[in-house]
PDB file of N, CA and C in Angstrom:
ATOM      1  N   MET A  14     106.552 -36.697 226.415  1.00 61.00           N
ATOM      2  CA  MET A  14     107.939 -36.377 226.675  1.00 61.00           C
ATOM      3  C   MET A  14     107.997 -35.212 227.646  1.00 61.00           C
ATOM      4  N   HIS A  15     108.888 -35.326 228.617  1.00 61.00           N
ATOM      5  CA  HIS A  15     109.004 -34.316 229.664  1.00 61.00           C
ATOM      6  C   HIS A  15     110.122 -33.334 229.313  1.00 61.00           C
ATOM      7  N   THR A  16     109.807 -32.038 229.334  1.00 64.00           N
ATOM      8  CA  THR A  16     110.838 -31.025 229.118  1.00 64.00           C
ATOM      9  C   THR A  16     111.277 -30.497 230.471  1.00 64.00           C
ATOM     10  N   PRO A  17     112.569 -30.370 230.689  1.00 58.00           N
ATOM     11  CA  PRO A  17     113.031 -29.888 231.991  1.00 58.00           C
ATOM     12  C   PRO A  17     112.641 -28.441 232.200  1.00 58.00           C
ATOM     13  N   ARG A  18     112.309 -28.129 233.434  1.00 61.00           N
ATOM     14  CA  ARG A  18     111.910 -26.773 233.786  1.00 61.00           C
ATOM     15  C   ARG A  18     113.166 -25.912 233.958  1.00 61.00           C
ATOM     16  N   LEU A  19     113.213 -24.770 233.285  1.00 52.00           N
ATOM     17  CA  LEU A  19     114.349 -23.858 233.387  1.00 52.00           C
ATOM     18  C   LEU A  19     114.071 -22.817 234.459  1.00 52.00           C
ATOM     19  N   TYR A  20     115.063 -22.529 235.238  1.00 54.00           N
ATOM     20  CA  TYR A  20     114.953 -21.499 236.262  1.00 54.00           C
ATOM     21  C   TYR A  20     115.502 -20.191 235.732  1.00 54.00           C
ATOM     22  N   HIS A  21     115.460 -19.149 236.558  1.00 58.00           N
ATOM     23  CA  HIS A  21     115.838 -17.808 236.115  1.00 58.00           C
ATOM     24  C   HIS A  21     117.301 -17.721 235.662  1.00 58.00           C
ATOM     25  N   ASN A  22     118.149 -18.614 236.123  1.00 57.00           N
ATOM     26  CA  ASN A  22     119.542 -18.563 235.713  1.00 57.00           C
ATOM     27  C   ASN A  22     119.820 -19.420 234.473  1.00 57.00           C
ATOM     28  N   GLY A  23     118.793 -20.001 233.889  1.00 54.00           N
ATOM     29  CA  GLY A  23     118.934 -20.772 232.673  1.00 54.00           C
ATOM     30  C   GLY A  23     119.309 -22.214 232.905  1.00 54.00           C
ATOM     31  N   ARG A  24     119.445 -22.633 234.132  1.00 55.00           N
ATOM     32  CA  ARG A  24     119.811 -24.010 234.444  1.00 55.00           C
ATOM     33  C   ARG A  24     118.566 -24.794 234.817  1.00 55.00           C
ATOM     34  N   THR A  25     118.695 -26.080 234.668  1.00 53.00           N
ATOM     35  CA  THR A  25     117.598 -26.945 235.089  1.00 53.00           C
ATOM     36  C   THR A  25     117.812 -27.348 236.534  1.00 53.00           C
ATOM     37  N   ARG A  26     116.730 -27.745 237.165  1.00 57.00           N
ATOM     38  CA  ARG A  26     116.804 -28.132 238.567  1.00 57.00           C
ATOM     39  C   ARG A  26     117.610 -29.421 238.719  1.00 57.00           C
ATOM     40  N   GLY A  27     118.570 -29.402 239.624  1.00 56.00           N
ATOM     41  CA  GLY A  27     119.344 -30.588 239.925  1.00 56.00           C
ATOM     42  C   GLY A  27     120.515 -30.830 238.994  1.00 56.00           C
ATOM     43  N   ARG A  28     120.593 -30.135 237.925  1.00 59.00           N
ATOM     44  CA  ARG A  28     121.712 -30.304 237.003  1.00 59.00           C
ATOM     45  C   ARG A  28     122.473 -28.990 236.911  1.00 59.00           C
ATOM     46  N   MET A  29     123.760 -29.079 237.172  1.00 58.00           N
ATOM     47  CA  MET A  29     124.592 -27.877 237.048  1.00 58.00           C
ATOM     48  C   MET A  29     125.430 -28.012 235.790  1.00 58.00           C
ATOM     49  N   ALA A  30     125.598 -26.923 235.113  1.00 57.00           N
ATOM     50  CA  ALA A  30     126.443 -26.941 233.922  1.00 57.00           C
ATOM     51  C   ALA A  30     127.888 -27.154 234.354  1.00 57.00           C
ATOM     52  N   PRO A  31     128.647 -27.921 233.607  1.00 61.00           N
ATOM     53  CA  PRO A  31     130.047 -28.137 233.986  1.00 61.00           C
ATOM     54  C   PRO A  31     130.825 -26.826 233.900  1.00 61.00           C
ATOM     55  N   LYS A  32     131.704 -26.639 234.879  1.00 68.00           N
ATOM     56  CA  LYS A  32     132.522 -25.422 234.869  1.00 68.00           C
ATOM     57  C   LYS A  32     133.602 -25.565 233.814  1.00 68.00           C
ATOM     58  N   THR A  33     133.817 -24.509 233.094  1.00 73.00           N
ATOM     59  CA  THR A  33     134.822 -24.549 232.045  1.00 73.00           C
ATOM     60  C   THR A  33     136.146 -24.040 232.581  1.00 73.00           C
ATOM     61  N   MET A  34     137.201 -24.400 231.903  1.00 74.00           N
ATOM     62  CA  MET A  34     138.540 -23.936 232.263  1.00 74.00           C
ATOM     63  C   MET A  34     138.878 -22.645 231.526  1.00 74.00           C
ATOM     64  N   GLU A  35     137.935 -22.131 230.772  1.00 85.00           N
ATOM     65  CA  GLU A  35     138.214 -20.977 229.932  1.00 85.00           C
ATOM     66  C   GLU A  35     138.736 -19.764 230.704  1.00 85.00           C
ATOM     67  N   PRO A  36     138.120 -19.328 231.803  1.00 87.00           N
ATOM     68  CA  PRO A  36     138.670 -18.155 232.502  1.00 87.00           C
ATOM     69  C   PRO A  36     140.081 -18.405 233.029  1.00 87.00           C
ATOM     70  N   PHE A  37     140.342 -19.613 233.536  1.00 88.00           N
ATOM     71  CA  PHE A  37     141.673 -19.936 234.049  1.00 88.00           C
ATOM     72  C   PHE A  37     142.691 -19.964 232.905  1.00 88.00           C
ATOM     73  N   ALA A  38     142.327 -20.576 231.805  1.00 89.00           N
ATOM     74  CA  ALA A  38     143.222 -20.648 230.648  1.00 89.00           C
ATOM     75  C   ALA A  38     143.498 -19.253 230.093  1.00 89.00           C
ATOM     76  N   ARG A  39     142.494 -18.417 230.116  1.00 91.00           N
ATOM     77  CA  ARG A  39     142.672 -17.050 229.633  1.00 91.00           C
ATOM     78  C   ARG A  39     143.649 -16.279 230.514  1.00 91.00           C
ATOM     79  N   LYS A  40     143.560 -16.471 231.830  1.00 94.00           N
ATOM     80  CA  LYS A  40     144.489 -15.811 232.753  1.00 94.00           C
ATOM     81  C   LYS A  40     145.915 -16.313 232.545  1.00 94.00           C
ATOM     82  N   ILE A  41     146.056 -17.618 232.360  1.00 94.00           N
ATOM     83  CA  ILE A  41     147.383 -18.194 232.103  1.00 94.00           C
ATOM     84  C   ILE A  41     147.956 -17.629 230.811  1.00 94.00           C
ATOM     85  N   PHE A  42     147.142 -17.581 229.770  1.00 95.00           N
ATOM     86  CA  PHE A  42     147.591 -17.044 228.488  1.00 95.00           C
ATOM     87  C   PHE A  42     148.032 -15.588 228.625  1.00 95.00           C
ATOM     88  N   LYS A  43     147.251 -14.786 229.319  1.00 96.00           N
ATOM     89  CA  LYS A  43     147.600 -13.376 229.504  1.00 96.00           C
ATOM     90  C   LYS A  43     148.900 -13.246 230.287  1.00 96.00           C
ATOM     91  N   GLY A  44     149.072 -14.089 231.310  1.00 97.00           N
ATOM     92  CA  GLY A  44     150.302 -14.049 232.095  1.00 97.00           C
ATOM     93  C   GLY A  44     151.522 -14.414 231.271  1.00 97.00           C
ATOM     94  N   VAL A  45     151.395 -15.464 230.461  1.00 97.00           N
ATOM     95  CA  VAL A  45     152.508 -15.878 229.604  1.00 97.00           C
ATOM     96  C   VAL A  45     152.813 -14.804 228.572  1.00 97.00           C
ATOM     97  N   LEU A  46     151.769 -14.228 227.996  1.00 97.00           N
ATOM     98  CA  LEU A  46     151.962 -13.161 227.009  1.00 97.00           C
ATOM     99  C   LEU A  46     152.640 -11.955 227.639  1.00 97.00           C
ATOM    100  N   LEU A  47     152.240 -11.597 228.846  1.00 98.00           N
ATOM    101  CA  LEU A  47     152.866 -10.469 229.548  1.00 98.00           C
ATOM    102  C   LEU A  47     154.342 -10.745 229.818  1.00 98.00           C
ATOM    103  N   LEU A  48     154.667 -11.969 230.228  1.00 98.00           N
ATOM    104  CA  LEU A  48     156.072 -12.328 230.459  1.00 98.00           C
ATOM    105  C   LEU A  48     156.886 -12.262 229.169  1.00 98.00           C
ATOM    106  N   GLU A  49     156.297 -12.697 228.072  1.00 98.00           N
ATOM    107  CA  GLU A  49     156.974 -12.637 226.775  1.00 98.00           C
ATOM    108  C   GLU A  49     157.273 -11.188 226.384  1.00 98.00           C
ATOM    109  N   VAL A  50     156.284 -10.335 226.524  1.00 98.00           N
ATOM    110  CA  VAL A  50     156.462  -8.925 226.172  1.00 98.00           C
ATOM    111  C   VAL A  50     157.519  -8.282 227.074  1.00 98.00           C
ATOM    112  N   ALA A  51     157.462  -8.587 228.372  1.00 98.00           N
ATOM    113  CA  ALA A  51     158.462  -8.043 229.300  1.00 98.00           C
ATOM    114  C   ALA A  51     159.862  -8.523 228.935  1.00 98.00           C
ATOM    115  N   GLY A  52     159.991  -9.779 228.528  1.00 98.00           N
ATOM    116  CA  GLY A  52     161.288 -10.310 228.120  1.00 98.00           C
ATOM    117  C   GLY A  52     161.829  -9.628 226.876  1.00 98.00           C
ATOM    118  N   VAL A  53     160.966  -9.398 225.899  1.00 98.00           N
ATOM    119  CA  VAL A  53     161.397  -8.726 224.666  1.00 98.00           C
ATOM    120  C   VAL A  53     161.805  -7.289 224.960  1.00 98.00           C
ATOM    121  N   VAL A  54     161.019  -6.586 225.766  1.00 98.00           N
ATOM    122  CA  VAL A  54     161.350  -5.200 226.113  1.00 98.00           C
ATOM    123  C   VAL A  54     162.664  -5.149 226.895  1.00 98.00           C
ATOM    124  N   GLY A  55     162.844  -6.071 227.834  1.00 97.00           N
ATOM    125  CA  GLY A  55     164.086  -6.118 228.610  1.00 97.00           C
ATOM    126  C   GLY A  55     165.295  -6.399 227.738  1.00 97.00           C
ATOM    127  N   ALA A  56     165.170  -7.342 226.807  1.00 96.00           N
ATOM    128  CA  ALA A  56     166.277  -7.656 225.902  1.00 96.00           C
ATOM    129  C   ALA A  56     166.603  -6.465 225.007  1.00 96.00           C
ATOM    130  N   TYR A  57     165.573  -5.775 224.540  1.00 97.00           N
ATOM    131  CA  TYR A  57     165.802  -4.588 223.709  1.00 97.00           C
ATOM    132  C   TYR A  57     166.523  -3.493 224.493  1.00 97.00           C
ATOM    133  N   CYS A  58     166.090  -3.254 225.727  1.00 97.00           N
ATOM    134  CA  CYS A  58     166.731  -2.224 226.555  1.00 97.00           C
ATOM    135  C   CYS A  58     168.191  -2.583 226.836  1.00 97.00           C
ATOM    136  N   LEU A  59     168.458  -3.852 227.127  1.00 96.00           N
ATOM    137  CA  LEU A  59     169.826  -4.303 227.365  1.00 96.00           C
ATOM    138  C   LEU A  59     170.677  -4.115 226.119  1.00 96.00           C
ATOM    139  N   PHE A  60     170.137  -4.486 224.961  1.00 96.00           N
ATOM    140  CA  PHE A  60     170.871  -4.314 223.709  1.00 96.00           C
ATOM    141  C   PHE A  60     171.169  -2.845 223.450  1.00 96.00           C
ATOM    142  N   GLN A  61     170.174  -1.991 223.651  1.00 97.00           N
ATOM    143  CA  GLN A  61     170.380  -0.555 223.418  1.00 97.00           C
ATOM    144  C   GLN A  61     171.464   0.008 224.341  1.00 97.00           C
ATOM    145  N   ARG A  62     171.443  -0.414 225.590  1.00 97.00           N
ATOM    146  CA  ARG A  62     172.439   0.078 226.557  1.00 97.00           C
ATOM    147  C   ARG A  62     173.837  -0.391 226.155  1.00 97.00           C
ATOM    148  N   MET A  63     173.959  -1.642 225.738  1.00 96.00           N
ATOM    149  CA  MET A  63     175.267  -2.144 225.306  1.00 96.00           C
ATOM    150  C   MET A  63     175.691  -1.487 223.993  1.00 96.00           C
ATOM    151  N   ASN A  64     174.740  -1.160 223.163  1.00 96.00           N
ATOM    152  CA  ASN A  64     175.043  -0.573 221.861  1.00 96.00           C
ATOM    153  C   ASN A  64     175.529   0.869 221.983  1.00 96.00           C
ATOM    154  N   THR A  65     175.179   1.545 223.063  1.00 96.00           N
ATOM    155  CA  THR A  65     175.519   2.964 223.195  1.00 96.00           C
ATOM    156  C   THR A  65     176.603   3.250 224.223  1.00 96.00           C
ATOM    157  N   SER A  66     176.994   2.269 225.033  1.00 96.00           N
ATOM    158  CA  SER A  66     177.943   2.544 226.111  1.00 96.00           C
ATOM    159  C   SER A  66     179.047   1.494 226.164  1.00 96.00           C
ATOM    160  N   GLN A  67     180.261   1.938 225.857  1.00 95.00           N
ATOM    161  CA  GLN A  67     181.404   1.045 225.950  1.00 95.00           C
ATOM    162  C   GLN A  67     181.703   0.679 227.403  1.00 95.00           C
ATOM    163  N   ASP A  68     181.467   1.611 228.317  1.00 95.00           N
ATOM    164  CA  ASP A  68     181.675   1.321 229.743  1.00 95.00           C
ATOM    165  C   ASP A  68     180.708   0.231 230.223  1.00 95.00           C
ATOM    166  N   PHE A  69     179.474   0.291 229.749  1.00 97.00           N
ATOM    167  CA  PHE A  69     178.516  -0.744 230.124  1.00 97.00           C
ATOM    168  C   PHE A  69     178.925  -2.094 229.543  1.00 97.00           C
ATOM    169  N   ARG A  70     179.458  -2.084 228.328  1.00 97.00           N
ATOM    170  CA  ARG A  70     179.952  -3.339 227.747  1.00 97.00           C
ATOM    171  C   ARG A  70     181.115  -3.886 228.569  1.00 97.00           C
ATOM    172  N   ASN A  71     181.953  -3.009 229.103  1.00 95.00           N
ATOM    173  CA  ASN A  71     183.056  -3.449 229.966  1.00 95.00           C
ATOM    174  C   ASN A  71     182.508  -4.089 231.241  1.00 95.00           C
ATOM    175  N   THR A  72     181.472  -3.494 231.810  1.00 96.00           N
ATOM    176  CA  THR A  72     180.824  -4.074 232.990  1.00 96.00           C
ATOM    177  C   THR A  72     180.230  -5.443 232.645  1.00 96.00           C
ATOM    178  N   MET A  73     179.585  -5.532 231.505  1.00 96.00           N
ATOM    179  CA  MET A  73     179.018  -6.809 231.077  1.00 96.00           C
ATOM    180  C   MET A  73     180.123  -7.839 230.835  1.00 96.00           C
ATOM    181  N   ASN A  74     181.265  -7.390 230.343  1.00 95.00           N
ATOM    182  CA  ASN A  74     182.389  -8.291 230.103  1.00 95.00           C
ATOM    183  C   ASN A  74     182.895  -8.893 231.416  1.00 95.00           C
ATOM    184  N   ARG A  75     182.904  -8.096 232.471  1.00 95.00           N
ATOM    185  CA  ARG A  75     183.362  -8.590 233.773  1.00 95.00           C
ATOM    186  C   ARG A  75     182.315  -9.466 234.449  1.00 95.00           C
ATOM    187  N   ARG A  76     181.042  -9.093 234.356  1.00 97.00           N
ATOM    188  CA  ARG A  76     179.989  -9.799 235.091  1.00 97.00           C
ATOM    189  C   ARG A  76     179.322 -10.924 234.312  1.00 97.00           C
ATOM    190  N   PHE A  77     178.986 -10.665 233.058  1.00 96.00           N
ATOM    191  CA  PHE A  77     178.247 -11.633 232.232  1.00 96.00           C
ATOM    192  C   PHE A  77     178.880 -11.728 230.846  1.00 96.00           C
ATOM    193  N   PRO A  78     180.055 -12.339 230.746  1.00 97.00           N
ATOM    194  CA  PRO A  78     180.733 -12.375 229.437  1.00 97.00           C
ATOM    195  C   PRO A  78     179.946 -13.115 228.362  1.00 97.00           C
ATOM    196  N   SER A  79     179.124 -14.080 228.737  1.00 97.00           N
ATOM    197  CA  SER A  79     178.358 -14.813 227.728  1.00 97.00           C
ATOM    198  C   SER A  79     177.310 -13.915 227.066  1.00 97.00           C
ATOM    199  N   ILE A  80     176.722 -13.009 227.829  1.00 96.00           N
ATOM    200  CA  ILE A  80     175.728 -12.086 227.257  1.00 96.00           C
ATOM    201  C   ILE A  80     176.415 -11.119 226.301  1.00 96.00           C
ATOM    202  N   LEU A  81     177.617 -10.653 226.674  1.00 96.00           N
ATOM    203  CA  LEU A  81     178.360  -9.759 225.792  1.00 96.00           C
ATOM    204  C   LEU A  81     178.746 -10.483 224.504  1.00 96.00           C
ATOM    205  N   GLU A  82     179.074 -11.750 224.608  1.00 96.00           N
ATOM    206  CA  GLU A  82     179.404 -12.544 223.424  1.00 96.00           C
ATOM    207  C   GLU A  82     178.202 -12.629 222.478  1.00 96.00           C
ATOM    208  N   VAL A  83     177.006 -12.788 223.023  1.00 96.00           N
ATOM    209  CA  VAL A  83     175.789 -12.796 222.196  1.00 96.00           C
ATOM    210  C   VAL A  83     175.619 -11.453 221.504  1.00 96.00           C
ATOM    211  N   TYR A  84     175.912 -10.362 222.211  1.00 96.00           N
ATOM    212  CA  TYR A  84     175.824  -9.021 221.612  1.00 96.00           C
ATOM    213  C   TYR A  84     176.792  -8.898 220.429  1.00 96.00           C
ATOM    214  N   TYR A  85     178.038  -9.313 220.643  1.00 97.00           N
ATOM    215  CA  TYR A  85     179.030  -9.246 219.559  1.00 97.00           C
ATOM    216  C   TYR A  85     178.605 -10.108 218.368  1.00 97.00           C
ATOM    217  N   LYS A  86     178.164 -11.336 218.649  1.00 97.00           N
ATOM    218  CA  LYS A  86     177.774 -12.249 217.569  1.00 97.00           C
ATOM    219  C   LYS A  86     176.579 -11.704 216.784  1.00 97.00           C
ATOM    220  N   SER A  87     175.602 -11.134 217.492  1.00 95.00           N
ATOM    221  CA  SER A  87     174.425 -10.611 216.786  1.00 95.00           C
ATOM    222  C   SER A  87     174.805  -9.449 215.878  1.00 95.00           C
ATOM    223  N   ASN A  88     175.735  -8.623 216.320  1.00 96.00           N
ATOM    224  CA  ASN A  88     176.199  -7.526 215.462  1.00 96.00           C
ATOM    225  C   ASN A  88     176.980  -8.068 214.268  1.00 96.00           C
ATOM    226  N   GLU A  89     177.803  -9.096 214.498  1.00 96.00           N
ATOM    227  CA  GLU A  89     178.560  -9.674 213.386  1.00 96.00           C
ATOM    228  C   GLU A  89     177.625 -10.338 212.385  1.00 96.00           C
ATOM    229  N   TRP A  90     176.578 -11.013 212.870  1.00 97.00           N
ATOM    230  CA  TRP A  90     175.599 -11.614 211.963  1.00 97.00           C
ATOM    231  C   TRP A  90     174.871 -10.544 211.148  1.00 97.00           C
ATOM    232  N   ALA A  91     174.710  -9.353 211.749  1.00 96.00           N
ATOM    233  CA  ALA A  91     174.035  -8.248 211.055  1.00 96.00           C
ATOM    234  C   ALA A  91     174.986  -7.505 210.117  1.00 96.00           C
ATOM    235  N   GLY A  92     176.268  -7.906 210.111  1.00 96.00           N
ATOM    236  CA  GLY A  92     177.229  -7.272 209.210  1.00 96.00           C
ATOM    237  C   GLY A  92     177.974  -6.111 209.833  1.00 96.00           C
ATOM    238  N   ILE A  93     177.881  -5.944 211.138  1.00 95.00           N
ATOM    239  CA  ILE A  93     178.582  -4.860 211.832  1.00 95.00           C
ATOM    240  C   ILE A  93     179.801  -5.469 212.519  1.00 95.00           C
ATOM    241  N   TYR A  94     180.971  -5.155 212.003  1.00 95.00           N
ATOM    242  CA  TYR A  94     182.205  -5.736 212.521  1.00 95.00           C
ATOM    243  C   TYR A  94     183.052  -4.663 213.200  1.00 95.00           C
ATOM    244  N   GLY A  95     183.959  -5.087 214.063  1.00 95.00           N
ATOM    245  CA  GLY A  95     184.941  -4.192 214.655  1.00 95.00           C
ATOM    246  C   GLY A  95     184.616  -3.717 216.057  1.00 95.00           C
ATOM    247  N   ILE A  96     183.429  -3.967 216.562  1.00 96.00           N
ATOM    248  CA  ILE A  96     183.072  -3.494 217.907  1.00 96.00           C
ATOM    249  C   ILE A  96     183.910  -4.221 218.949  1.00 96.00           C
ATOM    250  N   ARG A  97     184.029  -5.518 218.804  1.00 96.00           N
ATOM    251  CA  ARG A  97     184.799  -6.317 219.759  1.00 96.00           C
ATOM    252  C   ARG A  97     186.257  -5.841 219.809  1.00 96.00           C
ATOM    253  N   GLU A  98     186.838  -5.631 218.646  1.00 96.00           N
ATOM    254  CA  GLU A  98     188.240  -5.207 218.573  1.00 96.00           C
ATOM    255  C   GLU A  98     188.440  -3.823 219.200  1.00 96.00           C
ATOM    256  N   LYS A  99     187.520  -2.896 218.910  1.00 96.00           N
ATOM    257  CA  LYS A  99     187.615  -1.554 219.498  1.00 96.00           C
ATOM    258  C   LYS A  99     187.495  -1.603 221.016  1.00 96.00           C
ATOM    259  N   ASP A 100     186.588  -2.454 221.501  1.00 96.00           N
ATOM    260  CA  ASP A 100     186.414  -2.588 222.952  1.00 96.00           C
ATOM    261  C   ASP A 100     187.677  -3.133 223.600  1.00 96.00           C
ATOM    262  N   HIS A 101     188.228  -4.210 223.040  1.00 95.00           N
ATOM    263  CA  HIS A 101     189.433  -4.807 223.633  1.00 95.00           C
ATOM    264  C   HIS A 101     190.609  -3.839 223.588  1.00 95.00           C
ATOM    265  N   GLU A 102     190.692  -3.073 222.530  1.00 95.00           N
ATOM    266  CA  GLU A 102     191.764  -2.078 222.416  1.00 95.00           C
ATOM    267  C   GLU A 102     191.603  -0.995 223.479  1.00 95.00           C
ATOM    268  N   ALA A 103     190.391  -0.484 223.644  1.00 94.00           N
ATOM    269  CA  ALA A 103     190.139   0.559 224.655  1.00 94.00           C
ATOM    270  C   ALA A 103     190.369   0.031 226.057  1.00 94.00           C
ATOM    271  N   TRP A 104     189.924  -1.194 226.338  1.00 91.00           N
ATOM    272  CA  TRP A 104     190.066  -1.742 227.676  1.00 91.00           C
ATOM    273  C   TRP A 104     191.519  -2.078 228.001  1.00 91.00           C
ATOM    274  N   SER A 105     192.274  -2.511 227.020  1.00 91.00           N
ATOM    275  CA  SER A 105     193.684  -2.829 227.276  1.00 91.00           C
ATOM    276  C   SER A 105     194.479  -1.548 227.506  1.00 91.00           C
ATOM    277  N   SER A 106     194.116  -0.453 226.810  1.00 88.00           N
ATOM    278  CA  SER A 106     194.821   0.808 227.042  1.00 88.00           C
ATOM    279  C   SER A 106     194.476   1.391 228.415  1.00 88.00           C
ATOM    280  N   LYS A 107     193.279   1.146 228.912  1.00 81.00           N
ATOM    281  CA  LYS A 107     192.907   1.588 230.265  1.00 81.00           C
ATOM    282  C   LYS A 107     193.700   0.814 231.322  1.00 81.00           C
ATOM    283  N   ASN A 108     193.875  -0.482 231.091  1.00 77.00           N
ATOM    284  CA  ASN A 108     194.600  -1.318 232.042  1.00 77.00           C
ATOM    285  C   ASN A 108     196.073  -0.986 232.094  1.00 77.00           C
ATOM    286  N   GLU A 109     196.651  -0.523 230.964  1.00 75.00           N
ATOM    287  CA  GLU A 109     198.068  -0.176 230.919  1.00 75.00           C
ATOM    288  C   GLU A 109     198.346   1.152 231.612  1.00 75.00           C
ATOM    289  N   ALA A 110     197.353   2.032 231.616  1.00 64.00           N
ATOM    290  CA  ALA A 110     197.567   3.373 232.190  1.00 64.00           C
ATOM    291  C   ALA A 110     197.550   3.368 233.692  1.00 64.00           C
TER     292      ALA A 110
END
């Protein structure tokens, strides 16, 4: 029986080991994970800004009302009520003045 001769790189002559997709898959995974983390951090920062600034919520109401609606709904689901009403009251009094 003939045993193949191994060279210094551990491969046999004339036969190359198949290339794996592992490094490429690892890069894709890291990229997706980084995007996920960036998305969570961005959503948290947006929530914090809306949670602390009524003026910013007014800007969001004019530009992205659907995002502001998600903010109101998430607070209502958490048991925090009255933010929407206070905002509309403050904004209507600004418009009347």
